[in-house]
CSV table of C-alpha atoms in Angstrom, one decimal:
chain,number,residue,atom,x,y,z
A,1,MET,CA,-11.1,18.3,69.8
A,2,SER,CA,-8.8,20.3,72.1
A,3,LEU,CA,-6.3,22.7,70.6
A,4,PRO,CA,-2.5,22.0,71.0
A,5,ARG,CA,-0.8,24.0,73.7
A,6,THR,CA,2.5,25.9,73.5
A,7,LYS,CA,4.7,27.4,76.2
A,8,LEU,CA,6.1,31.0,76.3
A,9,VAL,CA,9.9,30.7,76.2
A,10,LYS,CA,11.0,34.3,75.6
A,11,LYS,CA,9.7,37.9,75.6
A,12,GLU,CA,11.5,41.1,74.8
A,13,LYS,CA,11.1,44.6,73.4
A,14,ALA,CA,11.0,44.7,69.6
A,15,ALA,CA,10.5,48.5,69.2
A,16,GLU,CA,9.0,51.3,71.2
A,17,GLY,CA,5.5,50.2,72.3
A,18,THR,CA,6.1,46.8,70.6
A,19,MET,CA,6.8,43.4,72.2
A,20,LEU,CA,8.1,40.2,70.8
A,21,PHE,CA,7.0,36.8,72.3
A,22,GLN,CA,8.5,33.4,71.4
A,23,PHE,CA,6.6,30.2,72.0
A,24,GLU,CA,7.7,26.5,71.7
A,25,LYS,CA,6.9,25.0,68.3
A,26,PRO,CA,4.6,22.0,68.9
A,27,GLU,CA,6.0,18.7,67.5
A,28,GLY,CA,5.0,18.2,63.9
A,29,PHE,CA,3.7,21.8,63.5
A,30,THR,CA,4.3,23.2,60.0
A,31,TYR,CA,3.3,26.5,58.3
A,32,LYS,CA,4.2,28.7,55.4
A,33,ALA,CA,6.0,32.0,55.8
A,34,GLY,CA,3.4,34.8,56.0
A,35,GLN,CA,0.7,32.8,57.7
A,36,PHE,CA,-0.8,33.6,61.2
A,37,ALA,CA,-1.9,31.9,64.4
A,38,ASP,CA,-4.7,32.4,66.9
A,39,TYR,CA,-3.4,32.3,70.5
A,40,THR,CA,-5.9,31.8,73.4
A,41,LEU,CA,-5.1,32.5,77.0
A,42,ILE,CA,-5.9,29.7,79.5
A,43,ASP,CA,-7.8,30.9,82.6
A,44,PRO,CA,-6.3,34.5,82.4
A,45,SER,CA,-6.3,36.6,85.5
A,46,GLN,CA,-8.3,39.3,83.7
A,47,THR,CA,-10.4,39.6,80.6
A,48,ASP,CA,-12.5,42.1,78.7
A,49,ALA,CA,-15.1,42.4,75.9
A,50,GLU,CA,-12.4,41.7,73.3
A,51,GLY,CA,-12.0,38.2,74.7
A,52,ASN,CA,-9.1,35.8,75.3
A,53,THR,CA,-8.1,35.0,71.8
A,54,ARG,CA,-5.9,37.1,69.4
A,55,GLY,CA,-4.6,36.4,65.9
A,56,PHE,CA,-0.9,37.3,65.3
A,57,THR,CA,1.3,36.8,62.3
A,58,LEU,CA,3.9,34.0,62.7
A,59,ALA,CA,6.7,36.5,62.5
A,60,SER,CA,9.2,33.7,62.8
A,61,ALA,CA,10.3,31.9,59.6
A,62,PRO,CA,9.3,28.3,59.4
A,63,TYR,CA,12.9,27.1,59.7
A,64,GLU,CA,13.4,28.8,63.0
A,65,PRO,CA,13.1,26.7,66.2
A,66,ASN,CA,10.4,28.8,67.9
A,67,LEU,CA,7.1,30.5,67.0
A,68,MET,CA,7.3,34.3,67.2
A,69,CYS,CA,4.5,36.8,67.5
A,70,THR,CA,5.1,40.6,67.7
A,71,THR,CA,2.5,43.1,68.7
A,72,ARG,CA,1.8,46.7,69.5
A,73,MET,CA,1.0,46.9,73.2
A,74,ARG,CA,-2.4,48.5,73.5
A,75,ASP,CA,-4.0,48.6,77.0
A,76,THR,CA,-6.3,45.6,76.8
A,77,ALA,CA,-6.8,42.7,79.2
A,78,PHE,CA,-5.3,40.2,76.7
A,79,LYS,CA,-2.1,42.2,76.2
A,80,ARG,CA,-1.7,43.1,79.9
A,81,VAL,CA,-1.8,39.3,80.7
A,82,LEU,CA,0.5,38.5,77.8
A,83,LYS,CA,3.0,41.1,78.8
A,84,ASP,CA,3.1,39.9,82.4
A,85,MET,CA,2.9,36.2,81.7
A,86,PRO,CA,5.7,34.2,83.3
A,87,LEU,CA,8.0,32.1,81.0
A,88,GLY,CA,6.7,28.6,80.8
A,89,THR,CA,3.0,29.7,80.8
A,90,GLU,CA,0.9,27.7,78.3
A,91,VAL,CA,-1.5,29.1,75.7
A,92,GLU,CA,-3.7,27.3,73.2
A,93,LEU,CA,-2.5,27.5,69.5
A,94,ASP,CA,-4.9,27.4,66.6
A,95,ALA,CA,-2.9,27.6,63.4
A,96,PRO,CA,-1.8,28.0,60.7
A,97,TYR,CA,-4.2,30.3,58.7
A,98,GLY,CA,-3.9,32.7,55.8
A,99,SER,CA,-2.6,32.8,52.2
A,100,PHE,CA,-0.4,35.9,52.4
A,101,THR,CA,2.6,33.9,51.1
A,102,LEU,CA,5.3,34.3,48.5
A,103,HIS,CA,4.3,33.6,44.9
A,104,ASN,CA,6.0,30.7,43.1
A,105,LYS,CA,7.1,32.4,39.9
A,106,VAL,CA,10.7,33.5,40.6
A,107,ALA,CA,10.9,35.6,37.5
A,108,ARG,CA,8.5,38.2,39.0
A,109,PRO,CA,9.9,40.3,41.8
A,110,ALA,CA,8.0,40.7,45.1
A,111,VAL,CA,7.5,44.2,46.3
A,112,PHE,CA,6.1,44.7,49.9
A,113,LEU,CA,4.5,47.9,50.9
A,114,THR,CA,4.1,47.9,54.7
A,115,GLY,CA,4.1,50.1,57.8
A,116,GLY,CA,4.4,49.5,61.5
A,117,ILE,CA,3.5,46.1,62.8
A,118,GLY,CA,2.7,45.0,59.2
A,119,ILE,CA,6.4,44.1,58.9
A,120,THR,CA,5.8,40.8,60.7
A,121,PRO,CA,4.8,38.6,57.7
A,122,VAL,CA,7.5,40.3,55.7
A,123,ARG,CA,10.2,39.2,58.1
A,124,SER,CA,9.0,35.6,57.9
A,125,ILE,CA,8.8,35.6,54.2
A,126,ILE,CA,12.2,37.2,53.6
A,127,LEU,CA,14.1,35.0,56.0
A,128,GLN,CA,12.6,31.9,54.7
A,129,SER,CA,13.2,32.9,51.1
A,130,VAL,CA,16.9,33.6,51.8
A,131,HIS,CA,17.2,30.3,53.9
A,132,ASP,CA,15.6,28.3,51.0
A,133,LYS,CA,17.6,30.1,48.3
A,134,THR,CA,14.4,30.5,46.3
A,135,GLY,CA,16.0,33.2,44.1
A,136,HIS,CA,13.2,35.7,44.4
A,137,THR,CA,14.0,39.4,44.1
A,138,ILE,CA,12.4,41.1,47.1
A,139,MET,CA,12.0,44.8,47.8
A,140,VAL,CA,10.4,46.2,51.0
A,141,PHE,CA,9.1,49.7,51.4
A,142,TYR,CA,8.7,50.0,55.2
A,143,SER,CA,7.1,53.1,56.7
A,144,ASN,CA,7.2,54.2,60.3
A,145,LYS,CA,7.0,57.5,62.2
A,146,ARG,CA,10.5,57.2,63.7
A,147,PRO,CA,13.4,54.6,63.6
A,148,GLU,CA,12.6,53.8,67.2
A,149,ASP,CA,9.1,52.5,66.1
A,150,ALA,CA,10.5,50.2,63.4
A,151,ALA,CA,10.5,46.6,64.6
A,152,PHE,CA,13.1,44.3,62.8
A,153,LEU,CA,14.5,47.2,60.8
A,154,GLU,CA,18.1,46.6,61.9
A,155,GLU,CA,17.8,42.9,61.2
A,156,LEU,CA,16.2,43.3,57.7
A,157,ASN,CA,18.8,46.0,56.8
A,158,HIS,CA,21.5,43.4,57.7
A,159,VAL,CA,19.9,40.8,55.5
A,160,ALA,CA,19.7,43.3,52.6
A,161,ASP,CA,23.4,44.2,53.1
A,162,VAL,CA,24.5,40.6,52.6
A,163,GLU,CA,21.8,39.3,50.1
A,164,ALA,CA,21.9,40.9,46.6
A,165,ASN,CA,18.2,39.8,46.0
A,166,VAL,CA,16.8,41.7,49.0
A,167,THR,CA,16.4,45.5,49.2
A,168,VAL,CA,14.9,47.4,52.1
A,169,VAL,CA,13.6,51.0,51.6
A,170,ALA,CA,12.8,52.4,55.0
A,171,THR,CA,11.0,55.8,55.3
A,172,MET,CA,10.1,57.9,58.3
A,173,THR,CA,7.1,60.2,58.4
A,174,GLU,CA,8.2,62.1,61.6
A,175,PRO,CA,12.0,61.8,61.6
A,176,GLU,CA,12.2,65.2,63.4
A,177,LYS,CA,10.7,63.5,66.5
A,178,SER,CA,13.4,60.9,66.7
A,179,ARG,CA,16.2,60.8,69.2
A,180,HIS,CA,18.5,59.6,66.5
A,181,GLY,CA,19.5,61.0,63.1
A,182,TRP,CA,17.8,59.7,60.0
A,183,THR,CA,19.4,59.9,56.5
A,184,GLY,CA,17.0,57.6,54.6
A,185,GLU,CA,13.7,58.3,52.8
A,186,THR,CA,11.2,60.5,54.5
A,187,GLY,CA,7.4,60.9,54.1
A,188,TYR,CA,4.8,58.5,53.2
A,189,VAL,CA,5.2,55.8,50.5
A,190,ASP,CA,4.0,57.3,47.2
A,191,LYS,CA,4.2,56.5,43.5
A,192,GLU,CA,7.3,58.7,43.1
A,193,MET,CA,9.1,56.9,45.9
A,194,ILE,CA,8.3,53.5,44.5
A,195,ALA,CA,9.3,54.5,40.9
A,196,ARG,CA,12.7,55.6,42.2
A,197,HIS,CA,13.4,52.1,43.2
A,198,VAL,CA,11.2,49.9,40.9
A,199,GLU,CA,12.2,50.2,37.3
A,200,ASP,CA,9.1,48.6,35.8
A,201,LEU,CA,6.0,49.0,38.0
A,202,SER,CA,4.2,46.3,36.0
A,203,ALA,CA,6.8,43.6,36.7
A,204,PRO,CA,6.3,42.7,40.4
A,205,ILE,CA,3.7,41.0,42.5
A,206,TYR,CA,2.8,43.5,45.2
A,207,TYR,CA,2.1,42.7,48.9
A,208,LEU,CA,0.3,45.2,51.0
A,209,CYS,CA,0.3,44.7,54.7
A,210,GLY,CA,-0.6,47.0,57.6
A,211,PRO,CA,-3.5,49.0,58.9
A,212,ALA,CA,-6.6,48.9,56.7
A,213,GLY,CA,-6.3,52.6,55.8
A,214,MET,CA,-2.8,52.1,54.6
A,215,VAL,CA,-3.7,49.0,52.6
A,216,THR,CA,-6.6,50.8,50.9
A,217,ALA,CA,-4.4,53.8,50.1
A,218,MET,CA,-1.6,51.6,48.6
A,219,ARG,CA,-4.0,49.7,46.5
A,220,SER,CA,-5.4,52.9,45.1
A,221,LEU,CA,-1.9,54.2,44.4
A,222,LEU,CA,-0.9,51.0,42.6
A,223,ASN,CA,-4.2,50.9,40.6
A,224,GLY,CA,-3.6,54.6,39.6
A,225,ALA,CA,-0.1,53.6,38.4
A,226,GLY,CA,-1.6,50.9,36.1
A,227,VAL,CA,-1.0,47.8,38.3
A,228,ASP,CA,-3.6,45.1,37.9
A,229,ASP,CA,-5.5,43.9,40.9
A,230,ASP,CA,-4.5,40.3,40.0
A,231,ASP,CA,-0.9,41.4,40.9
A,232,ILE,CA,-1.8,42.8,44.3
A,233,ARG,CA,-2.1,40.7,47.5
A,234,THR,CA,-3.2,42.2,50.8
A,235,GLU,CA,-3.2,41.5,54.6
A,236,GLU,CA,-5.0,44.0,56.8
A,237,PHE,CA,-4.1,44.4,60.4
A,238,THR,CA,-7.0,45.4,62.6
A,239,GLY,CA,-7.1,46.1,66.3
A,240,TYR,CA,-3.5,45.0,66.8
């Protein structure tokens, strides 16, 4: 059975070294916030050993009209083709996949520990939760080297400004290299930083998303703080 096709309708810069691509949502297509899709190029002008298919988080919230993927732009054949692809070009869509979705029990807060492009499922989940008025308390710890590298930070800060249930704690590990001033948290996310913002570390469900090394480090940190593995959900980003 052939896969459905979708057309590229918009592309733009999301952060330094990061691009955002929007595709038409096929008729009848549904997904949960936090899931991902596999995109396959059709007869690309170039290819390499990594192939013509990539999995990207559906960074769009399900209520939004288009499907959005956001990615760091490594120098691979797939990403060169994707970057130069004319609007209207079709790709094959295999989706949705994944279970990195918001828990049902509203009484338990959701705490996201993420870095870099790991913010993509968080954007989808937060916007859908706010749209649906689920009532979840959501806190995001979002680590980047510099503000210029932080995709969706301005948008998520705006959501946090107007939604009492949403808090964004952004931290920069190399703020001195930024062209802009930075007055927020600095350094890597650690137990002390989390404890400054989370009153009871045993209360939330934790969501770890980002590079494998970061996910491993955050799980170890939480376990060391007494958080049970049953209260930790993970999504590792490999290869970008």
